Amino acid sequence: MNEITLDVKLAKTKIDRNIYGHFSEHLGRCIYEGYWVGEDSQIPNVRGIRKDVVEALRKIKVPVLRWPGGCFADEYHWRDGIGPREQRPTMINTHWGGVVENNHFGTHEFMDLCAQLECEPYICGNVGSGTVQEMSQWVEYVTFDGKSPMSDLRRSNGRSEPWKLKYFGVGNENWGCGGRMTAEYYSDEYRRYGLYARSYGDNQLYRIACGPRNDDYHWTQVLMEKAGHDQLLGGRYMDGLALHYYTSVRRLPDGSRVGFATQFDEAEWIEIVSKGLFMDELVRRHSTIMDEYDPAKKVALIVDEWGTWYAVEPGTHPRFLYQQNTMRDAIVAATTLDIFNKYCDRVRMANIAQTVNVLQAMILTQNAQMLLTPSYHVFEMYTVHHDAAMVPVDVQSERYEHAGYSVPAVSASASVDASGKLHITMSNANPHKDIAVKAFLRGMRVSRMPGRVLQGDAMNAHNTFDQPNAVKPKAFSGAQVTGEGLEIALPKMSVVVLEVT
Ligand code: AHR
């Protein structure tokens, strides 16, 4: 009944490491406190950026980081965030709690953070409340090498060389907080703003259009038709289309969510697991529309916001979106990453929201303390898939059913890396039952299969500042070699990675 079948000879399409990307916004304690503590802080830092957070994120090989928003992006005016910090103007972060933003973390600090993380920067420009000129000049400021007003301004702020900037978002959620536009109107705006966001010298900009919210297939259809290609002269207008989908129990009219991150019953466990799996249908159906206009799959589907979204932790600011993170989130992370791996011919970047202290974070901080969440550990275990060749996996799973929901208990994905190692990642969403899975492996003989497992002792198992290592990966010895491959004893509510040679 529970079987996975794969043939390593079918490994072909690359799993772009950017599928394991991240998103960090000026929201709550993500940028400030999460990364930025300032040069004079007691917390060890490099040029104002926390050392512990950078070190931890380097271990999960963050490939790309999206910034400054989110909804914040369409209210952000980049010129407020350059020059001497004490002279930078303040603004009100109207979308996220009306708090004062001092602009101490701006373009130079973000590019420094990316350099420290050794990741690609992905900047999202302001379409909703900014001008074409403002966006165009930001790109010029960052990437132009010659002499120009913006490159001179950059030099006067201490940076002589241009930065390399590939990924550039032309607005965020322009159907909502980014300007309440229709798909038809945004398509035209995208074409105009995208035109003036220039590629200078050898810096080839990869333009990402605002994509659909959840299952808004009309948005994808219109964008692909009107803003996908230049019908007169040929060529592509967009390189990527950005889908957003959050997994939550229920959304209230004010945008907040019900259901807590750590206090939930089995009905809410399976509801979240089931809603997480909806990503499969979303990716498949949006891709089908994209296939119609772009059968060669040149335009990527970029899921640049995804993750779980709960009611905030009691006693915290309602607009700071601070939530804990449990084994339930680890299962959603694992199953979602399996989905992205499966569709890696179209999904070439994804950015989980939001790295530190916000939504489905990798890291939580409290003053000088830091903890790694179960989701962090999943991202660490899945680093084996970065840029590896995806091996299609046929998964036959028993159903896990509860409270009217029914989901496949087992999820899996696999890849072969540059050294020829096969990696299989698997998860078991059933919180009660260990599952024996037969793995039929074609095209290879198994000699070794060391593995690791992430498992909690309860559905809401999580790490706290008092017990930061309650949930962390351990060595896994539940796999045995069989005549046809492996038999794996997949523990209840667990995530497993195997290295098969
Ligand atoms: O990630 C939080 C918010 O969710 C982002 O700012 C916005 O783009 C989305 O609605």
PDB file of N, CA and C in Angstrom, residues 109-185:
ATOM      1  N   GLU A 109      22.628  48.290   3.486  1.00  0.00           N
ATOM      2  CA  GLU A 109      22.600  47.277   4.548  1.00  0.00           C
ATOM      3  C   GLU A 109      22.050  45.963   4.001  1.00  0.00           C
ATOM      4  N   PHE A 110      21.035  46.044   3.133  1.00  0.00           N
ATOM      5  CA  PHE A 110      20.476  44.806   2.558  1.00  0.00           C
ATOM      6  C   PHE A 110      21.520  44.099   1.688  1.00  0.00           C
ATOM      7  N   MET A 111      22.218  44.883   0.860  1.00  0.00           N
ATOM      8  CA  MET A 111      23.208  44.241  -0.006  1.00  0.00           C
ATOM      9  C   MET A 111      24.348  43.663   0.841  1.00  0.00           C
ATOM     10  N   ASP A 112      24.658  44.302   1.946  1.00  0.00           N
ATOM     11  CA  ASP A 112      25.682  43.769   2.853  1.00  0.00           C
ATOM     12  C   ASP A 112      25.187  42.463   3.485  1.00  0.00           C
ATOM     13  N   LEU A 113      23.914  42.455   3.897  1.00  0.00           N
ATOM     14  CA  LEU A 113      23.344  41.220   4.470  1.00  0.00           C
ATOM     15  C   LEU A 113      23.456  40.072   3.456  1.00  0.00           C
ATOM     16  N   CYS A 114      23.089  40.348   2.214  1.00  0.00           N
ATOM     17  CA  CYS A 114      23.164  39.288   1.186  1.00  0.00           C
ATOM     18  C   CYS A 114      24.603  38.834   0.986  1.00  0.00           C
ATOM     19  N   ALA A 115      25.534  39.780   1.034  1.00  0.00           N
ATOM     20  CA  ALA A 115      26.949  39.394   0.884  1.00  0.00           C
ATOM     21  C   ALA A 115      27.358  38.507   2.059  1.00  0.00           C
ATOM     22  N   GLN A 116      26.929  38.873   3.275  1.00  0.00           N
ATOM     23  CA  GLN A 116      27.286  38.048   4.447  1.00  0.00           C
ATOM     24  C   GLN A 116      26.648  36.665   4.357  1.00  0.00           C
ATOM     25  N   LEU A 117      25.445  36.607   3.799  1.00  0.00           N
ATOM     26  CA  LEU A 117      24.753  35.307   3.662  1.00  0.00           C
ATOM     27  C   LEU A 117      25.236  34.539   2.426  1.00  0.00           C
ATOM     28  N   GLU A 118      25.978  35.257   1.571  1.00  0.00           N
ATOM     29  CA  GLU A 118      26.380  34.687   0.269  1.00  0.00           C
ATOM     30  C   GLU A 118      25.170  34.233  -0.534  1.00  0.00           C
ATOM     31  N   CYS A 119      24.166  35.097  -0.566  1.00  0.00           N
ATOM     32  CA  CYS A 119      22.961  34.753  -1.336  1.00  0.00           C
ATOM     33  C   CYS A 119      22.691  35.839  -2.376  1.00  0.00           C
ATOM     34  N   GLU A 120      21.807  35.526  -3.297  1.00  0.00           N
ATOM     35  CA  GLU A 120      21.401  36.494  -4.321  1.00  0.00           C
ATOM     36  C   GLU A 120      20.381  37.451  -3.714  1.00  0.00           C
ATOM     37  N   PRO A 121      20.533  38.754  -3.958  1.00  0.00           N
ATOM     38  CA  PRO A 121      19.495  39.686  -3.531  1.00  0.00           C
ATOM     39  C   PRO A 121      18.313  39.665  -4.503  1.00  0.00           C
ATOM     40  N   TYR A 122      17.136  39.831  -3.967  1.00  0.00           N
ATOM     41  CA  TYR A 122      15.931  39.961  -4.788  1.00  0.00           C
ATOM     42  C   TYR A 122      15.189  41.173  -4.230  1.00  0.00           C
ATOM     43  N   ILE A 123      15.215  42.265  -4.991  1.00  0.00           N
ATOM     44  CA  ILE A 123      14.588  43.511  -4.531  1.00  0.00           C
ATOM     45  C   ILE A 123      13.219  43.652  -5.176  1.00  0.00           C
ATOM     46  N   CYS A 124      12.247  44.041  -4.367  1.00  0.00           N
ATOM     47  CA  CYS A 124      10.906  44.267  -4.882  1.00  0.00           C
ATOM     48  C   CYS A 124      10.642  45.771  -4.933  1.00  0.00           C
ATOM     49  N   GLY A 125      10.365  46.288  -6.112  1.00  0.00           N
ATOM     50  CA  GLY A 125      10.162  47.718  -6.309  1.00  0.00           C
ATOM     51  C   GLY A 125       8.738  48.158  -6.008  1.00  0.00           C
ATOM     52  N   ASN A 126       8.572  49.486  -5.957  1.00  0.00           N
ATOM     53  CA  ASN A 126       7.313  50.107  -5.555  1.00  0.00           C
ATOM     54  C   ASN A 126       6.512  50.544  -6.789  1.00  0.00           C
ATOM     55  N   VAL A 127       5.442  49.830  -7.069  1.00  0.00           N
ATOM     56  CA  VAL A 127       4.529  50.224  -8.151  1.00  0.00           C
ATOM     57  C   VAL A 127       3.323  50.965  -7.575  1.00  0.00           C
ATOM     58  N   GLY A 128       2.869  50.499  -6.395  1.00  0.00           N
ATOM     59  CA  GLY A 128       1.622  51.008  -5.820  1.00  0.00           C
ATOM     60  C   GLY A 128       1.644  52.487  -5.521  1.00  0.00           C
ATOM     61  N   SER A 129       2.733  52.985  -4.906  1.00  0.00           N
ATOM     62  CA  SER A 129       2.763  54.405  -4.529  1.00  0.00           C
ATOM     63  C   SER A 129       4.038  55.088  -5.013  1.00  0.00           C
ATOM     64  N   GLY A 130       4.778  54.401  -5.873  1.00  0.00           N
ATOM     65  CA  GLY A 130       6.015  54.990  -6.385  1.00  0.00           C
ATOM     66  C   GLY A 130       5.885  55.301  -7.860  1.00  0.00           C
ATOM     67  N   THR A 131       6.874  55.999  -8.375  1.00  0.00           N
ATOM     68  CA  THR A 131       6.824  56.372  -9.794  1.00  0.00           C
ATOM     69  C   THR A 131       7.735  55.458 -10.610  1.00  0.00           C
ATOM     70  N   VAL A 132       7.519  55.517 -11.916  1.00  0.00           N
ATOM     71  CA  VAL A 132       8.388  54.790 -12.840  1.00  0.00           C
ATOM     72  C   VAL A 132       9.820  55.296 -12.666  1.00  0.00           C
ATOM     73  N   GLN A 133       9.953  56.617 -12.521  1.00  0.00           N
ATOM     74  CA  GLN A 133      11.284  57.202 -12.390  1.00  0.00           C
ATOM     75  C   GLN A 133      11.994  56.680 -11.133  1.00  0.00           C
ATOM     76  N   GLU A 134      11.227  56.601 -10.028  1.00  0.00           N
ATOM     77  CA  GLU A 134      11.817  56.165  -8.764  1.00  0.00           C
ATOM     78  C   GLU A 134      12.340  54.728  -8.888  1.00  0.00           C
ATOM     79  N   MET A 135      11.525  53.886  -9.511  1.00  0.00           N
ATOM     80  CA  MET A 135      11.953  52.483  -9.655  1.00  0.00           C
ATOM     81  C   MET A 135      13.156  52.386 -10.585  1.00  0.00           C
ATOM     82  N   SER A 136      13.076  53.114 -11.677  1.00  0.00           N
ATOM     83  CA  SER A 136      14.157  53.091 -12.653  1.00  0.00           C
ATOM     84  C   SER A 136      15.477  53.552 -11.993  1.00  0.00           C
ATOM     85  N   GLN A 137      15.379  54.592 -11.189  1.00  0.00           N
ATOM     86  CA  GLN A 137      16.596  55.133 -10.568  1.00  0.00           C
ATOM     87  C   GLN A 137      17.168  54.197  -9.503  1.00  0.00           C
ATOM     88  N   TRP A 138      16.293  53.407  -8.872  1.00  0.00           N
ATOM     89  CA  TRP A 138      16.803  52.458  -7.872  1.00  0.00           C
ATOM     90  C   TRP A 138      17.705  51.421  -8.553  1.00  0.00           C
ATOM     91  N   VAL A 139      17.215  50.937  -9.703  1.00  0.00           N
ATOM     92  CA  VAL A 139      18.012  49.952 -10.449  1.00  0.00           C
ATOM     93  C   VAL A 139      19.322  50.587 -10.900  1.00  0.00           C
ATOM     94  N   GLU A 140      19.235  51.839 -11.360  1.00  0.00           N
ATOM     95  CA  GLU A 140      20.442  52.554 -11.803  1.00  0.00           C
ATOM     96  C   GLU A 140      21.408  52.733 -10.625  1.00  0.00           C
ATOM     97  N   TYR A 141      20.892  53.111  -9.472  1.00  0.00           N
ATOM     98  CA  TYR A 141      21.718  53.322  -8.278  1.00  0.00           C
ATOM     99  C   TYR A 141      22.477  52.045  -7.911  1.00  0.00           C
ATOM    100  N   VAL A 142      21.777  50.932  -7.981  1.00  0.00           N
ATOM    101  CA  VAL A 142      22.372  49.674  -7.535  1.00  0.00           C
ATOM    102  C   VAL A 142      23.329  49.100  -8.574  1.00  0.00           C
ATOM    103  N   THR A 143      22.987  49.210  -9.865  1.00  0.00           N
ATOM    104  CA  THR A 143      23.702  48.378 -10.851  1.00  0.00           C
ATOM    105  C   THR A 143      24.517  49.140 -11.895  1.00  0.00           C
ATOM    106  N   PHE A 144      24.391  50.464 -11.989  1.00  0.00           N
ATOM    107  CA  PHE A 144      25.074  51.156 -13.092  1.00  0.00           C
ATOM    108  C   PHE A 144      26.529  51.447 -12.740  1.00  0.00           C
ATOM    109  N   ASP A 145      27.403  51.095 -13.702  1.00  0.00           N
ATOM    110  CA  ASP A 145      28.832  51.208 -13.446  1.00  0.00           C
ATOM    111  C   ASP A 145      29.410  52.554 -13.886  1.00  0.00           C
ATOM    112  N   GLY A 146      28.842  53.120 -14.951  1.00  0.00           N
ATOM    113  CA  GLY A 146      29.410  54.354 -15.511  1.00  0.00           C
ATOM    114  C   GLY A 146      29.071  55.578 -14.675  1.00  0.00           C
ATOM    115  N   LYS A 147      29.198  56.736 -15.302  1.00  0.00           N
ATOM    116  CA  LYS A 147      28.917  57.967 -14.568  1.00  0.00           C
ATOM    117  C   LYS A 147      27.483  58.386 -14.840  1.00  0.00           C
ATOM    118  N   SER A 148      26.737  58.581 -13.793  1.00  0.00           N
ATOM    119  CA  SER A 148      25.343  59.008 -13.929  1.00  0.00           C
ATOM    120  C   SER A 148      24.920  59.603 -12.593  1.00  0.00           C
ATOM    121  N   PRO A 149      23.819  60.320 -12.578  1.00  0.00           N
ATOM    122  CA  PRO A 149      23.402  60.914 -11.287  1.00  0.00           C
ATOM    123  C   PRO A 149      23.262  59.865 -10.183  1.00  0.00           C
ATOM    124  N   MET A 150      22.697  58.715 -10.509  1.00  0.00           N
ATOM    125  CA  MET A 150      22.458  57.712  -9.461  1.00  0.00           C
ATOM    126  C   MET A 150      23.738  56.986  -9.057  1.00  0.00           C
ATOM    127  N   SER A 151      24.601  56.696 -10.056  1.00  0.00           N
ATOM    128  CA  SER A 151      25.838  55.991  -9.664  1.00  0.00           C
ATOM    129  C   SER A 151      26.748  56.954  -8.897  1.00  0.00           C
ATOM    130  N   ASP A 152      26.701  58.242  -9.231  1.00  0.00           N
ATOM    131  CA  ASP A 152      27.472  59.220  -8.451  1.00  0.00           C
ATOM    132  C   ASP A 152      26.938  59.298  -7.015  1.00  0.00           C
ATOM    133  N   LEU A 153      25.620  59.239  -6.894  1.00  0.00           N
ATOM    134  CA  LEU A 153      25.013  59.279  -5.551  1.00  0.00           C
ATOM    135  C   LEU A 153      25.464  58.057  -4.745  1.00  0.00           C
ATOM    136  N   ARG A 154      25.474  56.905  -5.402  1.00  0.00           N
ATOM    137  CA  ARG A 154      25.921  55.673  -4.715  1.00  0.00           C
ATOM    138  C   ARG A 154      27.374  55.830  -4.261  1.00  0.00           C
ATOM    139  N   ARG A 155      28.190  56.376  -5.142  1.00  0.00           N
ATOM    140  CA  ARG A 155      29.600  56.541  -4.784  1.00  0.00           C
ATOM    141  C   ARG A 155      29.740  57.513  -3.619  1.00  0.00           C
ATOM    142  N   SER A 156      28.914  58.563  -3.627  1.00  0.00           N
ATOM    143  CA  SER A 156      29.024  59.529  -2.523  1.00  0.00           C
ATOM    144  C   SER A 156      28.584  58.901  -1.204  1.00  0.00           C
ATOM    145  N   ASN A 157      27.862  57.782  -1.300  1.00  0.00           N
ATOM    146  CA  ASN A 157      27.451  57.063  -0.075  1.00  0.00           C
ATOM    147  C   ASN A 157      28.396  55.910   0.244  1.00  0.00           C
ATOM    148  N   GLY A 158      29.571  55.910  -0.409  1.00  0.00           N
ATOM    149  CA  GLY A 158      30.623  54.986   0.010  1.00  0.00           C
ATOM    150  C   GLY A 158      30.733  53.705  -0.782  1.00  0.00           C
ATOM    151  N   ARG A 159      29.975  53.554  -1.843  1.00  0.00           N
ATOM    152  CA  ARG A 159      30.048  52.307  -2.602  1.00  0.00           C
ATOM    153  C   ARG A 159      30.431  52.653  -4.043  1.00  0.00           C
ATOM    154  N   SER A 160      31.676  52.376  -4.393  1.00  0.00           N
ATOM    155  CA  SER A 160      32.092  52.764  -5.745  1.00  0.00           C
ATOM    156  C   SER A 160      31.632  51.758  -6.790  1.00  0.00           C
ATOM    157  N   GLU A 161      31.822  50.463  -6.518  1.00  0.00           N
ATOM    158  CA  GLU A 161      31.421  49.433  -7.485  1.00  0.00           C
ATOM    159  C   GLU A 161      29.899  49.248  -7.483  1.00  0.00           C
ATOM    160  N   PRO A 162      29.329  49.012  -8.638  1.00  0.00           N
ATOM    161  CA  PRO A 162      27.903  48.643  -8.602  1.00  0.00           C
ATOM    162  C   PRO A 162      27.766  47.253  -7.995  1.00  0.00           C
ATOM    163  N   TRP A 163      26.584  46.947  -7.502  1.00  0.00           N
ATOM    164  CA  TRP A 163      26.316  45.587  -7.031  1.00  0.00           C
ATOM    165  C   TRP A 163      25.755  44.782  -8.201  1.00  0.00           C
ATOM    166  N   LYS A 164      25.831  43.487  -8.067  1.00  0.00           N
ATOM    167  CA  LYS A 164      25.127  42.609  -9.013  1.00  0.00           C
ATOM    168  C   LYS A 164      23.717  42.422  -8.467  1.00  0.00           C
ATOM    169  N   LEU A 165      22.741  42.686  -9.271  1.00  0.00           N
ATOM    170  CA  LEU A 165      21.358  42.475  -8.854  1.00  0.00           C
ATOM    171  C   LEU A 165      20.629  41.816 -10.003  1.00  0.00           C
ATOM    172  N   LYS A 166      20.239  40.580  -9.803  1.00  0.00           N
ATOM    173  CA  LYS A 166      19.536  39.875 -10.872  1.00  0.00           C
ATOM    174  C   LYS A 166      18.019  39.996 -10.677  1.00  0.00           C
ATOM    175  N   TYR A 167      17.545  39.598  -9.519  1.00  0.00           N
ATOM    176  CA  TYR A 167      16.092  39.432  -9.351  1.00  0.00           C
ATOM    177  C   TYR A 167      15.437  40.744  -8.927  1.00  0.00           C
ATOM    178  N   PHE A 168      14.466  41.166  -9.705  1.00  0.00           N
ATOM    179  CA  PHE A 168      13.784  42.424  -9.414  1.00  0.00           C
ATOM    180  C   PHE A 168      12.281  42.259  -9.589  1.00  0.00           C
ATOM    181  N   GLY A 169      11.538  42.525  -8.535  1.00  0.00           N
ATOM    182  CA  GLY A 169      10.083  42.392  -8.553  1.00  0.00           C
ATOM    183  C   GLY A 169       9.442  43.722  -8.918  1.00  0.00           C
ATOM    184  N   VAL A 170       8.541  43.696  -9.871  1.00  0.00           N
ATOM    185  CA  VAL A 170       7.852  44.920 -10.294  1.00  0.00           C
ATOM    186  C   VAL A 170       6.533  44.990  -9.522  1.00  0.00           C
ATOM    187  N   GLY A 171       6.665  45.395  -8.251  1.00  0.00           N
ATOM    188  CA  GLY A 171       5.495  45.511  -7.377  1.00  0.00           C
ATOM    189  C   GLY A 171       5.207  44.229  -6.627  1.00  0.00           C
ATOM    190  N   ASN A 172       4.355  44.349  -5.628  1.00  0.00           N
ATOM    191  CA  ASN A 172       3.953  43.221  -4.793  1.00  0.00           C
ATOM    192  C   ASN A 172       2.441  43.247  -4.592  1.00  0.00           C
ATOM    193  N   GLU A 173       1.800  42.134  -4.775  1.00  0.00           N
ATOM    194  CA  GLU A 173       0.357  42.015  -4.531  1.00  0.00           C
ATOM    195  C   GLU A 173      -0.383  43.260  -5.029  1.00  0.00           C
ATOM    196  N   ASN A 174      -0.159  43.581  -6.289  1.00  0.00           N
ATOM    197  CA  ASN A 174      -0.786  44.793  -6.821  1.00  0.00           C
ATOM    198  C   ASN A 174      -2.288  44.649  -6.995  1.00  0.00           C
ATOM    199  N   TRP A 175      -2.799  43.439  -6.785  1.00  0.00           N
ATOM    200  CA  TRP A 175      -4.250  43.237  -6.750  1.00  0.00           C
ATOM    201  C   TRP A 175      -4.826  43.624  -5.388  1.00  0.00           C
ATOM    202  N   GLY A 176      -3.932  43.909  -4.406  1.00  0.00           N
ATOM    203  CA  GLY A 176      -4.379  44.209  -3.039  1.00  0.00           C
ATOM    204  C   GLY A 176      -3.596  45.378  -2.474  1.00  0.00           C
ATOM    205  N   CYS A 177      -2.758  45.088  -1.465  1.00  0.00           N
ATOM    206  CA  CYS A 177      -2.035  46.180  -0.789  1.00  0.00           C
ATOM    207  C   CYS A 177      -1.114  46.953  -1.731  1.00  0.00           C
ATOM    208  N   GLY A 178      -0.812  46.390  -2.885  1.00  0.00           N
ATOM    209  CA  GLY A 178       0.079  47.076  -3.831  1.00  0.00           C
ATOM    210  C   GLY A 178      -0.657  47.909  -4.857  1.00  0.00           C
ATOM    211  N   GLY A 179      -1.881  48.350  -4.545  1.00  0.00           N
ATOM    212  CA  GLY A 179      -2.544  49.297  -5.445  1.00  0.00           C
ATOM    213  C   GLY A 179      -3.950  48.942  -5.880  1.00  0.00           C
ATOM    214  N   ARG A 180      -4.456  47.785  -5.391  1.00  0.00           N
ATOM    215  CA  ARG A 180      -5.845  47.383  -5.716  1.00  0.00           C
ATOM    216  C   ARG A 180      -6.131  47.437  -7.220  1.00  0.00           C
ATOM    217  N   MET A 181      -5.240  46.906  -7.994  1.00  0.00           N
ATOM    218  CA  MET A 181      -5.392  46.981  -9.455  1.00  0.00           C
ATOM    219  C   MET A 181      -6.099  45.750 -10.000  1.00  0.00           C
ATOM    220  N   THR A 182      -6.680  45.930 -11.157  1.00  0.00           N
ATOM    221  CA  THR A 182      -7.199  44.757 -11.868  1.00  0.00           C
ATOM    222  C   THR A 182      -6.031  44.129 -12.626  1.00  0.00           C
ATOM    223  N   ALA A 183      -6.227  42.892 -13.051  1.00  0.00           N
ATOM    224  CA  ALA A 183      -5.175  42.204 -13.806  1.00  0.00           C
ATOM    225  C   ALA A 183      -4.873  42.969 -15.093  1.00  0.00           C
ATOM    226  N   GLU A 184      -5.920  43.492 -15.723  1.00  0.00           N
ATOM    227  CA  GLU A 184      -5.747  44.194 -16.990  1.00  0.00           C
ATOM    228  C   GLU A 184      -4.923  45.480 -16.783  1.00  0.00           C
ATOM    229  N   TYR A 185      -5.265  46.211 -15.731  1.00  0.00           N
ATOM    230  CA  TYR A 185      -4.561  47.476 -15.467  1.00  0.00           C
ATOM    231  C   TYR A 185      -3.110  47.202 -15.074  1.00  0.00           C
TER     232      TYR A 185
END
